[in-house]
mmCIF file of C-alpha atoms in Angstrom:
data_model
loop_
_atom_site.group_PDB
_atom_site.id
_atom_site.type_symbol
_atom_site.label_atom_id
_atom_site.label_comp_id
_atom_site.label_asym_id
_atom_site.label_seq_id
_atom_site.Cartn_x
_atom_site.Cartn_y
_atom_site.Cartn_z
ATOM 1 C CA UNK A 274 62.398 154.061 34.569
ATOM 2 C CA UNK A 275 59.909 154.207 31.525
ATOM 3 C CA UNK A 276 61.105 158.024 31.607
ATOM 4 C CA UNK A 277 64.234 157.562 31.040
ATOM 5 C CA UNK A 278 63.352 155.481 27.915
ATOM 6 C CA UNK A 279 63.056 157.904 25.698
ATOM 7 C CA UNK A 280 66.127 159.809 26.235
ATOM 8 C CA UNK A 281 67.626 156.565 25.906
ATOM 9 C CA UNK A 282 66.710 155.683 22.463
ATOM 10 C CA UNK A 283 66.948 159.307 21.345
ATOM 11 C CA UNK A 284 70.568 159.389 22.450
ATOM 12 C CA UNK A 285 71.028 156.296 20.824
ATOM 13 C CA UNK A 286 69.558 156.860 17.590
ATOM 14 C CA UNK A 287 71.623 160.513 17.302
ATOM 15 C CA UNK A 288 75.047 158.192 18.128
ATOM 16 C CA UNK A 289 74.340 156.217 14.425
ATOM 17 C CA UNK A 290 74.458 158.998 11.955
ATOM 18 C CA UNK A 291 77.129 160.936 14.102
ATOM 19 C CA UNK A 292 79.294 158.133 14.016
ATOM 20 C CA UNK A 293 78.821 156.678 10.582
ATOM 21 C CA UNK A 294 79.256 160.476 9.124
ATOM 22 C CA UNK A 295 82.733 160.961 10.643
ATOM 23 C CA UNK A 296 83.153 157.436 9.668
ATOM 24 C CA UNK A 297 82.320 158.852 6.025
ATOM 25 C CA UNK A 298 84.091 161.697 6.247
ATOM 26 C CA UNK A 299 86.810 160.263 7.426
ATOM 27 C CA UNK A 300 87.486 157.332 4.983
ATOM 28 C CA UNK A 301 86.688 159.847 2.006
ATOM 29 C CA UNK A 302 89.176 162.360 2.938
ATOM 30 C CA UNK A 303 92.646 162.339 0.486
ATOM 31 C CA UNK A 304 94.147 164.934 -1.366
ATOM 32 C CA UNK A 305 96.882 164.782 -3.619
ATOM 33 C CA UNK A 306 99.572 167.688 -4.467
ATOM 34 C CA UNK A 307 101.383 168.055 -7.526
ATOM 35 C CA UNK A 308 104.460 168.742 -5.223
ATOM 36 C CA UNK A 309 104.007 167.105 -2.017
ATOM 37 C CA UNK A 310 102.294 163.860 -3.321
ATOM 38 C CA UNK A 311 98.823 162.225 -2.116
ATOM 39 C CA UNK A 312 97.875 161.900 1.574
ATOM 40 C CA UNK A 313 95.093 159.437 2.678
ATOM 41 C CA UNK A 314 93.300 158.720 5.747
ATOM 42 C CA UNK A 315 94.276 155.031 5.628
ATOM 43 C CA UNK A 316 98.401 156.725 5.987
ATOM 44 C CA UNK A 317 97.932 157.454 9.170
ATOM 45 C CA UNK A 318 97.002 155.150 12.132
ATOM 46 C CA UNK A 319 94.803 157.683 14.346
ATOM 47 C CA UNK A 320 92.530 158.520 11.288
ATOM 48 C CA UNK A 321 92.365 154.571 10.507
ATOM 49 C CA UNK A 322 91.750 153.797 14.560
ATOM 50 C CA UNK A 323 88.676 156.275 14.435
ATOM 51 C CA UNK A 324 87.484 155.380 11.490
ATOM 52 C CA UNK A 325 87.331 151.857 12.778
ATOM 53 C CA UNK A 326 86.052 153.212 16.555
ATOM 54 C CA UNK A 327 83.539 154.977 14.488
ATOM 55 C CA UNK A 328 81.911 151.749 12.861
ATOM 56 C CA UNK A 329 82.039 150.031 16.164
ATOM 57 C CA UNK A 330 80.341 152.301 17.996
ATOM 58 C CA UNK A 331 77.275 152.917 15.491
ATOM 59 C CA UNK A 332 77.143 148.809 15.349
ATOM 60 C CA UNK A 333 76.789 148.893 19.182
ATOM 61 C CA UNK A 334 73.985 151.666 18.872
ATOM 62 C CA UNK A 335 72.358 149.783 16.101
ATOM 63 C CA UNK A 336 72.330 146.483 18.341
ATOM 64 C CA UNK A 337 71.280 147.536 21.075
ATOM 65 C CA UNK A 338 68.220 149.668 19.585
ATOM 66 C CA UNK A 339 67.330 146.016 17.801
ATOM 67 C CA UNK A 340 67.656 144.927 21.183
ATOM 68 C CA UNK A 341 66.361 147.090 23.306
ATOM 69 C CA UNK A 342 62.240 146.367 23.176
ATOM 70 C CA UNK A 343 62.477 142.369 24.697
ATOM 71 C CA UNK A 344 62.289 142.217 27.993
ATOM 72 C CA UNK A 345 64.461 139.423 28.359
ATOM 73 C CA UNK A 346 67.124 142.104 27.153
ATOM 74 C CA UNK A 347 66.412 144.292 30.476
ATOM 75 C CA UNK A 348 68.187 142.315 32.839
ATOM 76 C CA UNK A 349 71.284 143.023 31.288
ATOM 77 C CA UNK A 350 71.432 146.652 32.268
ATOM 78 C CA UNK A 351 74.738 145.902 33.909
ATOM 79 C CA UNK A 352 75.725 144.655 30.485
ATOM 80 C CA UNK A 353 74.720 147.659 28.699
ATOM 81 C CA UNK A 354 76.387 150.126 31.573
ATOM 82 C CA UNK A 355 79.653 148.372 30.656
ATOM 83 C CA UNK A 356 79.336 148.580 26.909
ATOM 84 C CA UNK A 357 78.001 152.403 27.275
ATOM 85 C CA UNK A 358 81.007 153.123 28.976
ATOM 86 C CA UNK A 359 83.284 150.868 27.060
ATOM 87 C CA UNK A 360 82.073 152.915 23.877
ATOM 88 C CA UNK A 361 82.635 156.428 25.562
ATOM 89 C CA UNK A 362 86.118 155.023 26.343
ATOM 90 C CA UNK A 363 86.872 153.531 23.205
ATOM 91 C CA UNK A 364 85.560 157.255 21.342
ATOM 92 C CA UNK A 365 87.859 159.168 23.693
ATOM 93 C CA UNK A 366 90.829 157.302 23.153
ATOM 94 C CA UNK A 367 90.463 157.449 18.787
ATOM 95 C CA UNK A 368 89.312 160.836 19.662
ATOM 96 C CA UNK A 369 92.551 161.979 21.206
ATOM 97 C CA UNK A 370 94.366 160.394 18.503
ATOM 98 C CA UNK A 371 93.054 161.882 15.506
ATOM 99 C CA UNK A 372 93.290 165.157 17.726
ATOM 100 C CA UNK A 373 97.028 165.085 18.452
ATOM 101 C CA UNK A 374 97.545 163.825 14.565
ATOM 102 C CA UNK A 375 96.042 166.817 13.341
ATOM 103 C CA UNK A 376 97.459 169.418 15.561
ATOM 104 C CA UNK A 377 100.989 167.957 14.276
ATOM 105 C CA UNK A 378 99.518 168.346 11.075
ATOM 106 C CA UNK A 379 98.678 172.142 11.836
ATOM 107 C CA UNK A 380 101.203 173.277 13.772
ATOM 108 C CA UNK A 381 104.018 170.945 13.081
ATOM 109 C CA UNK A 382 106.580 169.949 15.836
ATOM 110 C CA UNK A 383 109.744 172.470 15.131
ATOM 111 C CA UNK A 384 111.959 170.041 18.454
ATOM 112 C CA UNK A 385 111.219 167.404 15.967
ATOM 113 C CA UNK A 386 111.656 169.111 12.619
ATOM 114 C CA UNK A 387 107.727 167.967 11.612
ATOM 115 C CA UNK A 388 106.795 171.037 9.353
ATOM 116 C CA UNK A 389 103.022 171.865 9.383
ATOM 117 C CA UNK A 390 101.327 170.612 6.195
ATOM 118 C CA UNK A 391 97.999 171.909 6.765
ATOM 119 C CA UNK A 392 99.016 174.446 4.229
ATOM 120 C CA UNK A 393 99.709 172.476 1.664
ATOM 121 C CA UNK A 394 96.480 169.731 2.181
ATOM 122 C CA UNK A 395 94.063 172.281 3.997
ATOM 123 C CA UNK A 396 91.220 170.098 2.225
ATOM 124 C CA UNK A 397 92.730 167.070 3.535
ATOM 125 C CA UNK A 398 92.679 169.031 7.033
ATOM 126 C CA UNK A 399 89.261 170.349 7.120
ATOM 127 C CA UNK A 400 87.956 167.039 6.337
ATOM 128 C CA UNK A 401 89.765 165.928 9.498
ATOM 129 C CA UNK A 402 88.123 168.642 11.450
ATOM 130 C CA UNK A 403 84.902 168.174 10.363
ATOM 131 C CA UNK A 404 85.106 164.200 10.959
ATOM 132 C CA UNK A 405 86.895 164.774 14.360
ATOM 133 C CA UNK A 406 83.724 167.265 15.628
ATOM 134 C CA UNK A 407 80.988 164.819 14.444
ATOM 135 C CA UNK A 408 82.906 161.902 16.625
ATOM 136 C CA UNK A 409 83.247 164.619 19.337
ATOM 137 C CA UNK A 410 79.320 164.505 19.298
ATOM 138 C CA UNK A 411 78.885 161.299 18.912
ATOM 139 C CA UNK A 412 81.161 161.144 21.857
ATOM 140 C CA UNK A 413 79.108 163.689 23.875
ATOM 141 C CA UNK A 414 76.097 160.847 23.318
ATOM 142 C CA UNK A 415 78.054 158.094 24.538
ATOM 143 C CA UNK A 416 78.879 160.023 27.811
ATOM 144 C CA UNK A 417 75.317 160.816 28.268
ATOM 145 C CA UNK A 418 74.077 157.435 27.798
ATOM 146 C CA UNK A 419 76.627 156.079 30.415
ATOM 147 C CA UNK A 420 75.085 158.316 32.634
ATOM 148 C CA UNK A 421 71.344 157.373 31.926
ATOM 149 C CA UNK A 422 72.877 153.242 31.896
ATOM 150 C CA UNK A 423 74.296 154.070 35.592
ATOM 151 C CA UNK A 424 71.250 156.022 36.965
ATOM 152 C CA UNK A 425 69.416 152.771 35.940
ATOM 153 C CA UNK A 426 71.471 150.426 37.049
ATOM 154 C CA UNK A 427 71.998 151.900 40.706
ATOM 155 C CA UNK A 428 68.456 152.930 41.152
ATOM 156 C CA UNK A 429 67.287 149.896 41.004
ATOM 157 C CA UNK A 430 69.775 147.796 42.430
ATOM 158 C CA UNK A 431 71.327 150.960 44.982
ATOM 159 C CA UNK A 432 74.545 151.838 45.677
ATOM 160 C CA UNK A 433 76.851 149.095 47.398
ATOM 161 C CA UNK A 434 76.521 150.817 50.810
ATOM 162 C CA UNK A 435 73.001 150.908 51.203
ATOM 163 C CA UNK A 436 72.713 146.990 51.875
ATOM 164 C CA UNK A 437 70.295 147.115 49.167
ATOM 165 C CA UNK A 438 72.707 146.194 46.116
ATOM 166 C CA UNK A 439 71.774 142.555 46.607
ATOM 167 C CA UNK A 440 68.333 143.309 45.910
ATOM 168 C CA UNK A 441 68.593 144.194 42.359
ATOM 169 C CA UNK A 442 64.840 143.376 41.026
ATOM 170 C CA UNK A 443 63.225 144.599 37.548
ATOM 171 C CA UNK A 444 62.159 147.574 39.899
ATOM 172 C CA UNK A 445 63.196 150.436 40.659
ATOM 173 C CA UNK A 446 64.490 150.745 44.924
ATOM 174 C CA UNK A 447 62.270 153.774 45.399
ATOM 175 C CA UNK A 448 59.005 151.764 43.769
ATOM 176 C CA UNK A 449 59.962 149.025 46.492
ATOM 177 C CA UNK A 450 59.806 150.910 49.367
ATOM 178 C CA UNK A 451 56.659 152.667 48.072
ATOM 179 C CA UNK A 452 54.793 148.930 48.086
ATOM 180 C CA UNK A 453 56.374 148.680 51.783
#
């Protein structure tokens, strides 16, 4: 398992200033128009949700880095499987929002009569994009650490079928039956 703790922490220290520059990005980004007025980030609720997913997510990372080297903290790798993937889910969901919020806002919705208004804030827009990438990285991390939190959790504990899921020690099941 001490392989895998380096990945880890990598992963985990790459999730901070992802998340906290699309946070940045993000709550920066307004543009005003002469014409058309001022848009904000704060207008619209799937910029504001992954703004705020954004912060969460980078606390998480922070905490559990701060965490991370006591050893009374290791037997809560369950605990950190479900917060891995509770962050991966939580960055998907603000991820698909600011996504379908800025397609309208490129493409419009003609069924609907939403014009496109890209064209008139393209700053506005590519400040979006560029915020809405770095949280799709930041995302990528999250999905990778779920994977390294399961691989640790069910190697040393097993999968449910093996009768061995009761058994779920500080070591790893393959270190067990090497002692054997």
């Amino acid at each position: 398992m001490a392989a895998m703790k380096l990945p880890e922490l990598a992963l985990r220290l790459c999730v901070i200033p992802l998340a906290v520059a699309s946070l940045w990005e993000m709550a920066t980004n307004s543009q005003a128009d002469d014409t058309y007025g001022e848009v904000r980030f704060s207008n619209i609720s799937g910029f504001t949700y992954l703004v705020g997913i954004n912060a969460v997510t980078a606390a998480y990372a922070v905490a559990s880095i701060l965490l991370s080297p006591f050893k009374s903290f290791a037997q809560y790798d369950w605990l950190i499987l479900v917060l891995d993937q509770a962050s991966a889910y939580l960055l998907v969901t603000s991820a698909s929002a600011a996504a379908e919020v800025l397609q309208l806002a490129r493409r419009g919705d003609r069924d609907v009569s939403w014009g496109e208004v890209c064209s008139y804030f393209g700053s506005f827009c590519g400040k979006a994009t560029v915020s809405l990438a770095l949280h799709a990285a930041a995302l990528a991390c999250f999905v990778a650490l779920s994977l390294v939190s399961a691989f640790r959790v069910f190697s040393r504990c097993g999968h449910p079928h093996s009768g061995a899921a009761a058994d779920c020690s500080s070591e790893p099941k393959h270190a067990q039956e090497q002692r054997k």
